[in-house]
mmCIF file of C-alpha atoms in Angstrom:
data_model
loop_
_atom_site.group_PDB
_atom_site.id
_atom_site.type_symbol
_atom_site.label_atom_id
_atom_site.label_comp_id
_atom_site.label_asym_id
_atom_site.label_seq_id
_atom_site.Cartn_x
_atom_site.Cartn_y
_atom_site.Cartn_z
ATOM 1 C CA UNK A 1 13.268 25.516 17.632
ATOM 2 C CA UNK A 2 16.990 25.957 17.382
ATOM 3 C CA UNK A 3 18.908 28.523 16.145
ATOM 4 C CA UNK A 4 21.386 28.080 13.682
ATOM 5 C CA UNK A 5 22.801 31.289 12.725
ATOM 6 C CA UNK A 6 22.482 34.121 15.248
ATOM 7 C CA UNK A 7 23.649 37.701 14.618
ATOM 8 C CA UNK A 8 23.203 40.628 17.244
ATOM 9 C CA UNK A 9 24.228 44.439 16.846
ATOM 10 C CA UNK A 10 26.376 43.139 13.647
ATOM 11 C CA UNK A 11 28.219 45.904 12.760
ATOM 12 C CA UNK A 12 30.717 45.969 9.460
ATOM 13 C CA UNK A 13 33.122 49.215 8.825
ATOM 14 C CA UNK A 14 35.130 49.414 5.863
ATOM 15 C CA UNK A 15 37.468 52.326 5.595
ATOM 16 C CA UNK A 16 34.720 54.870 4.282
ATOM 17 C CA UNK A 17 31.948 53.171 4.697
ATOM 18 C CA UNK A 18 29.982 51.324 6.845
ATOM 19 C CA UNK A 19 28.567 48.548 4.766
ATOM 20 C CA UNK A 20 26.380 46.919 7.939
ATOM 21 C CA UNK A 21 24.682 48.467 10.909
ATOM 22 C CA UNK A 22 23.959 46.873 13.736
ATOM 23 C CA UNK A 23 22.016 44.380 12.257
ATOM 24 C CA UNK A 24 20.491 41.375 13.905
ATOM 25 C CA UNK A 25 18.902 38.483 13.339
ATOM 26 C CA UNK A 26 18.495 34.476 13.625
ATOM 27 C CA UNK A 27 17.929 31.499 11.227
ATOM 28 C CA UNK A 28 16.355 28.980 12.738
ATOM 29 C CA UNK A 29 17.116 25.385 11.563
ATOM 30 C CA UNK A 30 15.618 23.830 8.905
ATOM 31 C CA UNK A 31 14.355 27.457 7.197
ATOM 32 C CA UNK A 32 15.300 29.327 4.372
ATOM 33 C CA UNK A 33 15.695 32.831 4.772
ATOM 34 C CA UNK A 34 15.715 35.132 2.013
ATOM 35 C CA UNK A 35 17.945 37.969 2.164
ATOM 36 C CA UNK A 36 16.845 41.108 -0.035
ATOM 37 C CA UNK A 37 17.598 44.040 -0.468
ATOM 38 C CA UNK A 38 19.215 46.634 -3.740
ATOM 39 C CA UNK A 39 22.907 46.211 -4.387
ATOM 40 C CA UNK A 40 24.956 47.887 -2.033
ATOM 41 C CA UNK A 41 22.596 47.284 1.097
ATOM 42 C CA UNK A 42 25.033 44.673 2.545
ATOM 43 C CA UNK A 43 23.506 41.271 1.525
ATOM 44 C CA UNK A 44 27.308 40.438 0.545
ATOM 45 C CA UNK A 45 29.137 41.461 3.200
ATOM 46 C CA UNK A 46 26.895 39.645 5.487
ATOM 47 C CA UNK A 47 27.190 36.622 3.644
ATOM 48 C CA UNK A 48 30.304 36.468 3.566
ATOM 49 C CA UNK A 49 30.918 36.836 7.096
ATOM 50 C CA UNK A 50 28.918 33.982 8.004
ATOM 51 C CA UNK A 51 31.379 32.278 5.325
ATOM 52 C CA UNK A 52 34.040 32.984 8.046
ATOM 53 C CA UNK A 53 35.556 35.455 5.053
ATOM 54 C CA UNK A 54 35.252 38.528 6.574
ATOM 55 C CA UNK A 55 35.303 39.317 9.853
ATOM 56 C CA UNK A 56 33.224 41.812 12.103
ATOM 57 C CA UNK A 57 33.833 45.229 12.901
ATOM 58 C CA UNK A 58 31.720 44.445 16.238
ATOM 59 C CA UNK A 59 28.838 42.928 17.284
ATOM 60 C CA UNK A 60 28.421 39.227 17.671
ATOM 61 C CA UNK A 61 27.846 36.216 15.082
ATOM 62 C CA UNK A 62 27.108 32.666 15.383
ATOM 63 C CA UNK A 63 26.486 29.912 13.372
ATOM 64 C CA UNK A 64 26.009 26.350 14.892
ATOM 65 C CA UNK A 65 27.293 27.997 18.465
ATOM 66 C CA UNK A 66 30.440 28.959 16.916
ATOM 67 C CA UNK A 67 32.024 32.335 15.611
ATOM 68 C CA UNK A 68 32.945 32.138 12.035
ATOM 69 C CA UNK A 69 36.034 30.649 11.244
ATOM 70 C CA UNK A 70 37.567 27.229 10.766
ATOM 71 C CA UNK A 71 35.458 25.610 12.219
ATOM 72 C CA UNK A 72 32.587 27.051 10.811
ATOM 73 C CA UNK A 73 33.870 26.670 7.271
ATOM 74 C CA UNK A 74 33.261 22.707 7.512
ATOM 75 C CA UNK A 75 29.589 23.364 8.292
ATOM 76 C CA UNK A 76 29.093 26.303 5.498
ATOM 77 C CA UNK A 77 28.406 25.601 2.039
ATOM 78 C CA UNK A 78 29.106 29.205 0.910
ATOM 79 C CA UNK A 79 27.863 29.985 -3.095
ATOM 80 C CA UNK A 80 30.270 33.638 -3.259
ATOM 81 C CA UNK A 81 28.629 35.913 -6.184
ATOM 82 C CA UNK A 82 31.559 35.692 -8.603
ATOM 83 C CA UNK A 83 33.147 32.169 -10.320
ATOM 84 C CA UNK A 84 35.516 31.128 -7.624
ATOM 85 C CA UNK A 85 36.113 27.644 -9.954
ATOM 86 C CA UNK A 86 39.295 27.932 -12.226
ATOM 87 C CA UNK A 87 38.817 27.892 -16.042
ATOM 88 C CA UNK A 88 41.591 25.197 -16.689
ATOM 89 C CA UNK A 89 39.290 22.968 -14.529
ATOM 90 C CA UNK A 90 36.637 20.249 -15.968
ATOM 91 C CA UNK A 91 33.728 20.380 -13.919
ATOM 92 C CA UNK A 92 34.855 16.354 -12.531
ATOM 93 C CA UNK A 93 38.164 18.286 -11.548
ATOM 94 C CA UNK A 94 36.109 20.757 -9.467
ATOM 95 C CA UNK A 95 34.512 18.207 -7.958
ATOM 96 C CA UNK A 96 37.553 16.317 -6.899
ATOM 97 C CA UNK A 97 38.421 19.879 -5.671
ATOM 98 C CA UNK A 98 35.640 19.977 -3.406
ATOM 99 C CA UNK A 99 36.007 16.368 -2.153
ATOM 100 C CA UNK A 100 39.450 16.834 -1.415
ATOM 101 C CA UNK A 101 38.494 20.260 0.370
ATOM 102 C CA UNK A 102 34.813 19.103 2.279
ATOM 103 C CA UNK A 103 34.542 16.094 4.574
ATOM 104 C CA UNK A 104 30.971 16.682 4.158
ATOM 105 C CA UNK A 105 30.880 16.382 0.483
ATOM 106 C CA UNK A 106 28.938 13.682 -1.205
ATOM 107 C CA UNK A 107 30.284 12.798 -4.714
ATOM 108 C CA UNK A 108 27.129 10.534 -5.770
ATOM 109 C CA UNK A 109 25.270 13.846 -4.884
ATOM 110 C CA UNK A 110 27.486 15.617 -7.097
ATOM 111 C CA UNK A 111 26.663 13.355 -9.560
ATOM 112 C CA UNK A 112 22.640 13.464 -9.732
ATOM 113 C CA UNK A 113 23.051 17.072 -9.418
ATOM 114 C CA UNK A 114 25.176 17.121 -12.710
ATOM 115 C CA UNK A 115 22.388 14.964 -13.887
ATOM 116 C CA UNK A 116 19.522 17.176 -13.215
ATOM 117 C CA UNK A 117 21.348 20.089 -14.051
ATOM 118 C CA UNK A 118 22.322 18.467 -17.668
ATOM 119 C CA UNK A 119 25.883 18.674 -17.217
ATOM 120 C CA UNK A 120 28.911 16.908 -18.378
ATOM 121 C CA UNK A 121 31.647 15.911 -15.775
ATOM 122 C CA UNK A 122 34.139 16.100 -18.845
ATOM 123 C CA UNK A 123 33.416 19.655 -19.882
ATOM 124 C CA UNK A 124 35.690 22.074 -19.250
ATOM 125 C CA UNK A 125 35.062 25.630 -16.851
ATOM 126 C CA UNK A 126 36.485 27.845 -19.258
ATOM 127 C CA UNK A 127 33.951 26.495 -22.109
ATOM 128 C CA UNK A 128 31.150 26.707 -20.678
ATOM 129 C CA UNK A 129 28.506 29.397 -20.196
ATOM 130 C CA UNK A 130 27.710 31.968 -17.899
ATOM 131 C CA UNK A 131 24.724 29.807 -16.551
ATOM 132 C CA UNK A 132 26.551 26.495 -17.102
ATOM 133 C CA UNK A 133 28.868 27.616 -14.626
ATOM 134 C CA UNK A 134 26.305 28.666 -12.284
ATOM 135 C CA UNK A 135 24.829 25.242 -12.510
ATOM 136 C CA UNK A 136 28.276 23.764 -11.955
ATOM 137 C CA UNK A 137 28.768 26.335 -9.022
ATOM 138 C CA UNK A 138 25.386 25.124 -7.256
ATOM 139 C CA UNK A 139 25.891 21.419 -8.067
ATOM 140 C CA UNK A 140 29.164 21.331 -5.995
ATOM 141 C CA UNK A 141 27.297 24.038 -3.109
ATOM 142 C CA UNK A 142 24.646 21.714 -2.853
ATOM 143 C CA UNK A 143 26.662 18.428 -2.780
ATOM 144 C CA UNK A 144 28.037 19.479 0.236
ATOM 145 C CA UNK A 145 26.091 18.068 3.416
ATOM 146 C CA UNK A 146 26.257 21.412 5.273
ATOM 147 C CA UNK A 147 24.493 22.859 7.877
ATOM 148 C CA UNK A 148 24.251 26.056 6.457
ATOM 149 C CA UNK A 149 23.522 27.002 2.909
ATOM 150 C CA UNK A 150 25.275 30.511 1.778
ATOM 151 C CA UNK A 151 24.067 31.357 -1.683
ATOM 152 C CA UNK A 152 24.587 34.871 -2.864
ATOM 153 C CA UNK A 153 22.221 35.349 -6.217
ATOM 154 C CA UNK A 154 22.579 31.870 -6.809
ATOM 155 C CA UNK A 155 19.995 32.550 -10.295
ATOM 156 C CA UNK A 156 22.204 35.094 -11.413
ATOM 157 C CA UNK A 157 22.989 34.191 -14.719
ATOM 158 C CA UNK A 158 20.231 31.478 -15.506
ATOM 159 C CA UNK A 159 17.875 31.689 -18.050
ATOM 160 C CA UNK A 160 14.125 30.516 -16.603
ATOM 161 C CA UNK A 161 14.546 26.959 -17.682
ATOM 162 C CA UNK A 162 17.891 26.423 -15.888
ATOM 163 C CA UNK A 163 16.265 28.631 -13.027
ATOM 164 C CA UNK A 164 13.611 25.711 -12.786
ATOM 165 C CA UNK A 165 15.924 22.888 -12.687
ATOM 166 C CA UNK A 166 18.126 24.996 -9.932
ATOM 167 C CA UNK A 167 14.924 25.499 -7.514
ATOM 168 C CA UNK A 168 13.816 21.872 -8.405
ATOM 169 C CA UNK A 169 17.646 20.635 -7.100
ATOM 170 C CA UNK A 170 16.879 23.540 -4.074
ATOM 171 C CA UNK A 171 13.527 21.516 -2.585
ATOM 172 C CA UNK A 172 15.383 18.004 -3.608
ATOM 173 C CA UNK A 173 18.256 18.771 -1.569
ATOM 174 C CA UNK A 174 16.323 20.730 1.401
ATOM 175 C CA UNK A 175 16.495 19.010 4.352
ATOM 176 C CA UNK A 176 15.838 19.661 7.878
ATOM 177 C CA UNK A 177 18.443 19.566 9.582
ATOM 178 C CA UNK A 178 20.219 22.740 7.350
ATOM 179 C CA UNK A 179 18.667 26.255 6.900
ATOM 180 C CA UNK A 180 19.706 28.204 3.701
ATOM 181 C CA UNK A 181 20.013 32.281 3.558
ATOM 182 C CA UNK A 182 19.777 33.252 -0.327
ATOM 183 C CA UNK A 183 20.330 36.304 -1.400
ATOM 184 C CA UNK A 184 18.163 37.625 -4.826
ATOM 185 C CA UNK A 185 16.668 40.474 -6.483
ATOM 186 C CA UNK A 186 14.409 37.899 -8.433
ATOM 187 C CA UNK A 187 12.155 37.898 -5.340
ATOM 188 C CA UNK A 188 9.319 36.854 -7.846
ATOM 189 C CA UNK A 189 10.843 33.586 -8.622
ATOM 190 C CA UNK A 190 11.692 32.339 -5.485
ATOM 191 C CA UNK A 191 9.551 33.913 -2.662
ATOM 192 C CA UNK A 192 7.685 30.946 -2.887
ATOM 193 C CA UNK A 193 10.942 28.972 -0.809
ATOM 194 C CA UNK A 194 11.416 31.445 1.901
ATOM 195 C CA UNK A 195 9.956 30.741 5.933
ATOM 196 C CA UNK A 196 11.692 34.008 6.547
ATOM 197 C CA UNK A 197 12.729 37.597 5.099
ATOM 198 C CA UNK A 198 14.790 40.005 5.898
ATOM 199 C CA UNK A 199 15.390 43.438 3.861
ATOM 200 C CA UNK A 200 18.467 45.393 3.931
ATOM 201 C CA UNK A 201 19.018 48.711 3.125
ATOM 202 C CA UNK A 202 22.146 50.783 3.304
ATOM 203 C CA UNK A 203 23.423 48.124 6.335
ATOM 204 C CA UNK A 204 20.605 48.275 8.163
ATOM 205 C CA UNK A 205 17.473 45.834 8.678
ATOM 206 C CA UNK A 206 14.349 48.253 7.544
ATOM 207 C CA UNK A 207 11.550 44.733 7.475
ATOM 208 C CA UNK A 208 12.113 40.789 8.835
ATOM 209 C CA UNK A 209 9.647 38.422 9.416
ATOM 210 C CA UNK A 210 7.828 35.105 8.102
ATOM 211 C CA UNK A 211 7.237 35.332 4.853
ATOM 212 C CA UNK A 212 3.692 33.909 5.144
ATOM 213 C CA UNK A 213 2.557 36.442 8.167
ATOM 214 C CA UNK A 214 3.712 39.078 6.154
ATOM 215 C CA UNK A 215 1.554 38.095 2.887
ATOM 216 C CA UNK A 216 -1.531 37.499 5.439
ATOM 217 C CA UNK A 217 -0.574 41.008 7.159
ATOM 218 C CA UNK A 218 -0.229 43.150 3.436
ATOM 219 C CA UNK A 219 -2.391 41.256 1.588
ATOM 220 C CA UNK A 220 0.894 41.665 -0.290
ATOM 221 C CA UNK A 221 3.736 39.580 -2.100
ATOM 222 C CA UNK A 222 6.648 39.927 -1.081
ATOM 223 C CA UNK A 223 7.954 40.967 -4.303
ATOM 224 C CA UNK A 224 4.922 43.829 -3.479
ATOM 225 C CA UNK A 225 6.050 44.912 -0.637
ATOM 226 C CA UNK A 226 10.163 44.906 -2.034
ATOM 227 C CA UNK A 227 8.730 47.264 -4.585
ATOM 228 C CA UNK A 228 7.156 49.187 -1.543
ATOM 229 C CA UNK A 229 10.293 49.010 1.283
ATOM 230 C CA UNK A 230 12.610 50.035 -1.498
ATOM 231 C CA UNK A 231 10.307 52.422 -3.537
ATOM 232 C CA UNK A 232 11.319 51.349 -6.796
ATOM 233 C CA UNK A 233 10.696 49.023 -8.989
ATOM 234 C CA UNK A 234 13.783 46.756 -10.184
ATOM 235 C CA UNK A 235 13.116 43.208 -9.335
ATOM 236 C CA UNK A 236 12.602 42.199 -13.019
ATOM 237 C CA UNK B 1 0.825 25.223 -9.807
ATOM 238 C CA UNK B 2 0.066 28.826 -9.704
ATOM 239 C CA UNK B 3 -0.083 30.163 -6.553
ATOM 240 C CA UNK B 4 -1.536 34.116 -5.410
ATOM 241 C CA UNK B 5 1.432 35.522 -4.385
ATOM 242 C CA UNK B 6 -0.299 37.999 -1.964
ATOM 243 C CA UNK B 7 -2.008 35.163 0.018
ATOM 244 C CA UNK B 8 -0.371 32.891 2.134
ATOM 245 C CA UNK B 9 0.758 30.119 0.182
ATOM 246 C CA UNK B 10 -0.245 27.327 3.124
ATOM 247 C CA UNK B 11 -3.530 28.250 2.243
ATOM 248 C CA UNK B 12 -4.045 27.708 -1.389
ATOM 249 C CA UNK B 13 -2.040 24.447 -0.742
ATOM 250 C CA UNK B 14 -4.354 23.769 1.807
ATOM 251 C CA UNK B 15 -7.201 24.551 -0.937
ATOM 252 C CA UNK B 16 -5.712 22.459 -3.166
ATOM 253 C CA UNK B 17 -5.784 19.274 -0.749
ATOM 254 C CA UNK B 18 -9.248 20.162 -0.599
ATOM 255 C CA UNK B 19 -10.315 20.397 -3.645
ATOM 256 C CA UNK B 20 -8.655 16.835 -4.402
ATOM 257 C CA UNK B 21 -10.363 15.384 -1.580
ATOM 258 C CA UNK B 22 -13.833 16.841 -2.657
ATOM 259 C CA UNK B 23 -13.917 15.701 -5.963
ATOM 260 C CA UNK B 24 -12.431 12.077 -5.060
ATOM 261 C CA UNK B 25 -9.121 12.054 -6.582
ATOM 262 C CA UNK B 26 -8.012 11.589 -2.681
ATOM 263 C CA UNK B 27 -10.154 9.325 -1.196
ATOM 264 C CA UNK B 28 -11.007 8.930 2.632
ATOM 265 C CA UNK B 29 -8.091 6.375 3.739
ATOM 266 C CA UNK B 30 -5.438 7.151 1.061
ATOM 267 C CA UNK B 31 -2.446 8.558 1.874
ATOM 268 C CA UNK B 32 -1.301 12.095 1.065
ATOM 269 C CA UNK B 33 2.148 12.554 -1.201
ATOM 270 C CA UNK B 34 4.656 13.184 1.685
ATOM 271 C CA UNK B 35 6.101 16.303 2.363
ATOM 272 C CA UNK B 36 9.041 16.522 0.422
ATOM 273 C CA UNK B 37 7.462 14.770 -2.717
ATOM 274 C CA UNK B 38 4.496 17.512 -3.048
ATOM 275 C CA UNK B 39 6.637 20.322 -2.366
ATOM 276 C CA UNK B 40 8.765 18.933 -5.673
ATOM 277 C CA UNK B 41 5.551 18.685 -7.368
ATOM 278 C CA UNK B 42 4.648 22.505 -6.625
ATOM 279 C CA UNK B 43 7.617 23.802 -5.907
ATOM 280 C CA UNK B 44 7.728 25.812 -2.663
ATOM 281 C CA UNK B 45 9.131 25.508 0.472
ATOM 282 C CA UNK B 46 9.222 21.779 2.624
ATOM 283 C CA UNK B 47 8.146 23.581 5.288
ATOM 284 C CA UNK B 48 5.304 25.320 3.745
ATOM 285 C CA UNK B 49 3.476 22.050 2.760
ATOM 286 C CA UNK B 50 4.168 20.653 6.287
ATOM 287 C CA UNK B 51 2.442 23.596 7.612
ATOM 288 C CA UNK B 52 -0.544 22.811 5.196
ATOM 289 C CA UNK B 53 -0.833 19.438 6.080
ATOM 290 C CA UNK B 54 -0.834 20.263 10.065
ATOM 291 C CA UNK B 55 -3.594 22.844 9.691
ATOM 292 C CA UNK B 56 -5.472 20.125 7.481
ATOM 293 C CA UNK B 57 -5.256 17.988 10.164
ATOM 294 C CA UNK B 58 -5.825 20.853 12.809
ATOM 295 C CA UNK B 59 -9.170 21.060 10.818
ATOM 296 C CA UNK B 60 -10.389 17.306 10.503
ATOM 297 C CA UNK B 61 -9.333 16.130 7.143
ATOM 298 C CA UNK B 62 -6.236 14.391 7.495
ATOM 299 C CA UNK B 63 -4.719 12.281 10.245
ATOM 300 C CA UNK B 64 -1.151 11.637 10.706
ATOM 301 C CA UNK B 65 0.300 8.338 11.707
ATOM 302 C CA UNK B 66 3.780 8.754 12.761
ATOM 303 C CA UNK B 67 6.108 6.845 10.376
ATOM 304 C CA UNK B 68 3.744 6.042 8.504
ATOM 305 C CA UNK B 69 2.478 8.912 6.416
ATOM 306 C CA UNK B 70 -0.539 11.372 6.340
ATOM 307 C CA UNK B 71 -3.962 10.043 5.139
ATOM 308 C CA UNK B 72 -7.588 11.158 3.956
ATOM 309 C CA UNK B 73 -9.867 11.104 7.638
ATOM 310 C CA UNK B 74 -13.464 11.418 7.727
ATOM 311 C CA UNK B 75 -16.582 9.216 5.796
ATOM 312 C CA UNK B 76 -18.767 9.993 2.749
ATOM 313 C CA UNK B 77 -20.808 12.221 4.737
ATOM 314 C CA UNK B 78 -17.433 14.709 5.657
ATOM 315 C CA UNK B 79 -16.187 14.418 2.188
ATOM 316 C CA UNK B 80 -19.988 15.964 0.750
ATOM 317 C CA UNK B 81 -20.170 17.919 3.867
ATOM 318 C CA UNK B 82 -16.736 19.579 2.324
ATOM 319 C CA UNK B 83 -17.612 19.607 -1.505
ATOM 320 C CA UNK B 84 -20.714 21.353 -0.058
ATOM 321 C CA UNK B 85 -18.692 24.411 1.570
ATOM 322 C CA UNK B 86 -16.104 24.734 -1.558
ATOM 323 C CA UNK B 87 -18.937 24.964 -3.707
ATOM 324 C CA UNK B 88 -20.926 27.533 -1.354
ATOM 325 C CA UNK B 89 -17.521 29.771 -1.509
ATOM 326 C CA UNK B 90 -17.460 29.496 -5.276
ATOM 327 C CA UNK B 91 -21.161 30.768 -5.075
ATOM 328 C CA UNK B 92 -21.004 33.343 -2.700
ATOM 329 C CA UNK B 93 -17.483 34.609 -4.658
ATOM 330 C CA UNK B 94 -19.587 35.028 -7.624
ATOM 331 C CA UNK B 95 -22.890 36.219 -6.413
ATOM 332 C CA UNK B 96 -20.532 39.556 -4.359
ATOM 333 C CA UNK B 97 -19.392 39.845 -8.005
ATOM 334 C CA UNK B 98 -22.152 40.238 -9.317
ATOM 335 C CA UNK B 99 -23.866 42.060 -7.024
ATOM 336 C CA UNK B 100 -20.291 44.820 -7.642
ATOM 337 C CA UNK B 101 -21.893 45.090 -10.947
ATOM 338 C CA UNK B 102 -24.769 45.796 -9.868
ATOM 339 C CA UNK B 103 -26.854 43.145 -11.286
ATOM 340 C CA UNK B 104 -30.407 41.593 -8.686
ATOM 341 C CA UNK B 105 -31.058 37.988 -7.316
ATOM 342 C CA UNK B 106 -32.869 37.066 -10.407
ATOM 343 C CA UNK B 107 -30.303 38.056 -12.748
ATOM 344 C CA UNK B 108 -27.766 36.347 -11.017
ATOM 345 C CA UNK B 109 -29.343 33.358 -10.694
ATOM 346 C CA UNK B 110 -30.627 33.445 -14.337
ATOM 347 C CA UNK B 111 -27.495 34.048 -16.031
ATOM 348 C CA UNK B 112 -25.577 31.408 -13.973
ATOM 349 C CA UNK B 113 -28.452 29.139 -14.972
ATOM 350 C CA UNK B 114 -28.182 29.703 -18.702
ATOM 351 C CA UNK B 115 -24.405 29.633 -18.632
ATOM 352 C CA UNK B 116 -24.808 26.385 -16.441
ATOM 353 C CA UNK B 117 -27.148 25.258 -19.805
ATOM 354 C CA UNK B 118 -24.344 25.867 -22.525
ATOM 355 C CA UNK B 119 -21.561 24.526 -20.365
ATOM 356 C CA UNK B 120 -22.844 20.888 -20.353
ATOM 357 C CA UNK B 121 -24.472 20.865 -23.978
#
């Protein structure tokens, strides 16, 4: 199996603190990997240097063969954790934004994802809400033909009926020849889509491993054994 | 479909091929949904059904043609030869507990029999 992401002795330094810690790990292609963790374990920061937006203190990435950067940005359908669309914009616009940005993106997609995800091409960002825009956010992420799938909390703001139609557009849109790393603290919801897991804490990589060997292993969910790696209980 | 989140969920998918094939709603020769189209229906992971449906086969009750789909192996005698071991499963499930409450043989027996009774009055 080939590896489409591979990270060794990843390590991130801001000015005071060291948000990763020699971290490393490998996606092969065609998985999901679900990346958990508490806030402020480093789920972002890694994510977004596989997005090519922030760039390693030391160690060594990969995605595709390549270090992050331009290259890698035409292969990486990155969902960032805030709105990155502008308000002025109707959610068509955005997608013209997209298709004039991606090679690799697929208006018709874009379309049946606005379908399944009950939205209106004419509606304006600014008027919609919170979980609208997260729809809107995931419909242009996913009508991207990427090799890689970035999604930090991509169920952020959704209420469980939009979360449905999101996971629904998820296994639609799966395909083999992409992996996805997802980043949640609704393990509950969604630990049903992972192959892999890794947990983060404080930078560093305290549990990885397939999702179903660990279940057979514990006896455990994996939301248990969150609740047990982190000691505390705030995944709902 | 509910899965048991602290079993693997190839398993219960697994299970759930099983139990379709046992009672006839998948008969020997038809094809299986595909891949993609059953992990829509229950919602997990591509990859997790396609691990189901190669230990299925691993075990006897499917067969994959390639391009062409996966379908129901086996005869009449298999399929009762399966419904057989689900329901000896069921039976031993309930007769350990049982026994955890500390009930005999003949009580076990009796009170499945007269719930057995009501059930298909």
């Amino acid at each position: 199996m080939s590896m489409l992401v591979q990270i060794s002795n990843l390590t991130k330094r801001y000015i005071t603190t060291t948000a990763l810690s020699d971290v490393t790990l490998e996606v092969p292609e065609g998985h999901i990997m679900g990346l958990l963790g508490p806030n402020g374990s480093g789920k972002t920061t890694l994510m977004k240097i596989l997005a090519g937006l922030v760039s390693p203190t030391s160690g060594s990435v990969l995605v595709d063969g390549m270090a992050p950067g331009v290259g890698t940005k035409a292969k990486v359908s990155f969902l960032p954790d805030v709105n990155h669309l502008d308000r002025w914009m109707s959610v068509g616009e955005a997608g013209d934004f997209y298709g004039d940005f991606y090679l690799d993106f697929d208006r018709k997609r874009f379309e049946e994802l606005l379908t399944i995800m009950r939205l209106d091409a004419g509606q304006k960002i600014g008027s919609l809400s919170k979980g609208m825009v997260e729809k809107a956010r995931l419909s242009l992420v996913f009508s991207r033909k990427a090799r890689l799938y970035v999604l930090d909390e991509p169920f952020g703001g959704l209420d469980p009926l939009a979360r449905s139609q999101v996971l629904d557009a998820l296994v639609a849109n799966f395909r083999t020849d992409c992996s996805m790393i997802l980043s949640t603290q609704m393990v509950a919801d969604v630990e049903h889509f992972f192959d892999n897991v890794v947990f983060l804490d404080r930078g560093h990589v305290v549990l990885a491993g397939d999702a179903e060997d660990l279940r057979t292993r514990r006896g455990a969910s994996i939301e248990d054994i969150y609740r047990e790696v982190y000691g505390h209980v705030e995944t709902r | 479909m509910e899965f048991d989140d602290r079993a693997p969920i190839y398993t219960q998918i697994m299970d759930l091929v099983k139990r379709r094939i046992a009672v006839g709603e998948l008969k020997v020769g038809q094809q299986l949904p595909s891949v993609r189209d059953l992990a829509q229906q229950v919602v997990v992971n591509p990859n997790t059904v396609q691990k189901a449906y190669l230990e299925l086969e691993r075990e006897g009750y499917v067969a994959t043609q390639r391009g062409m789909g996966t379908f129901v192996s086996g005869d009449r005698g298999t399929v009762d030869l399966l419904r057989q071991r689900l329901a000896r499963d069921i039976v031993e499930a309930y007769v350990a507990s049982m026994r955890s409450l500390a009930y005999g043989p003949e009580e076990i027996t009796a009170m499945a029999a007269e719930t057995a009774r009501k059930e298909t009055k």
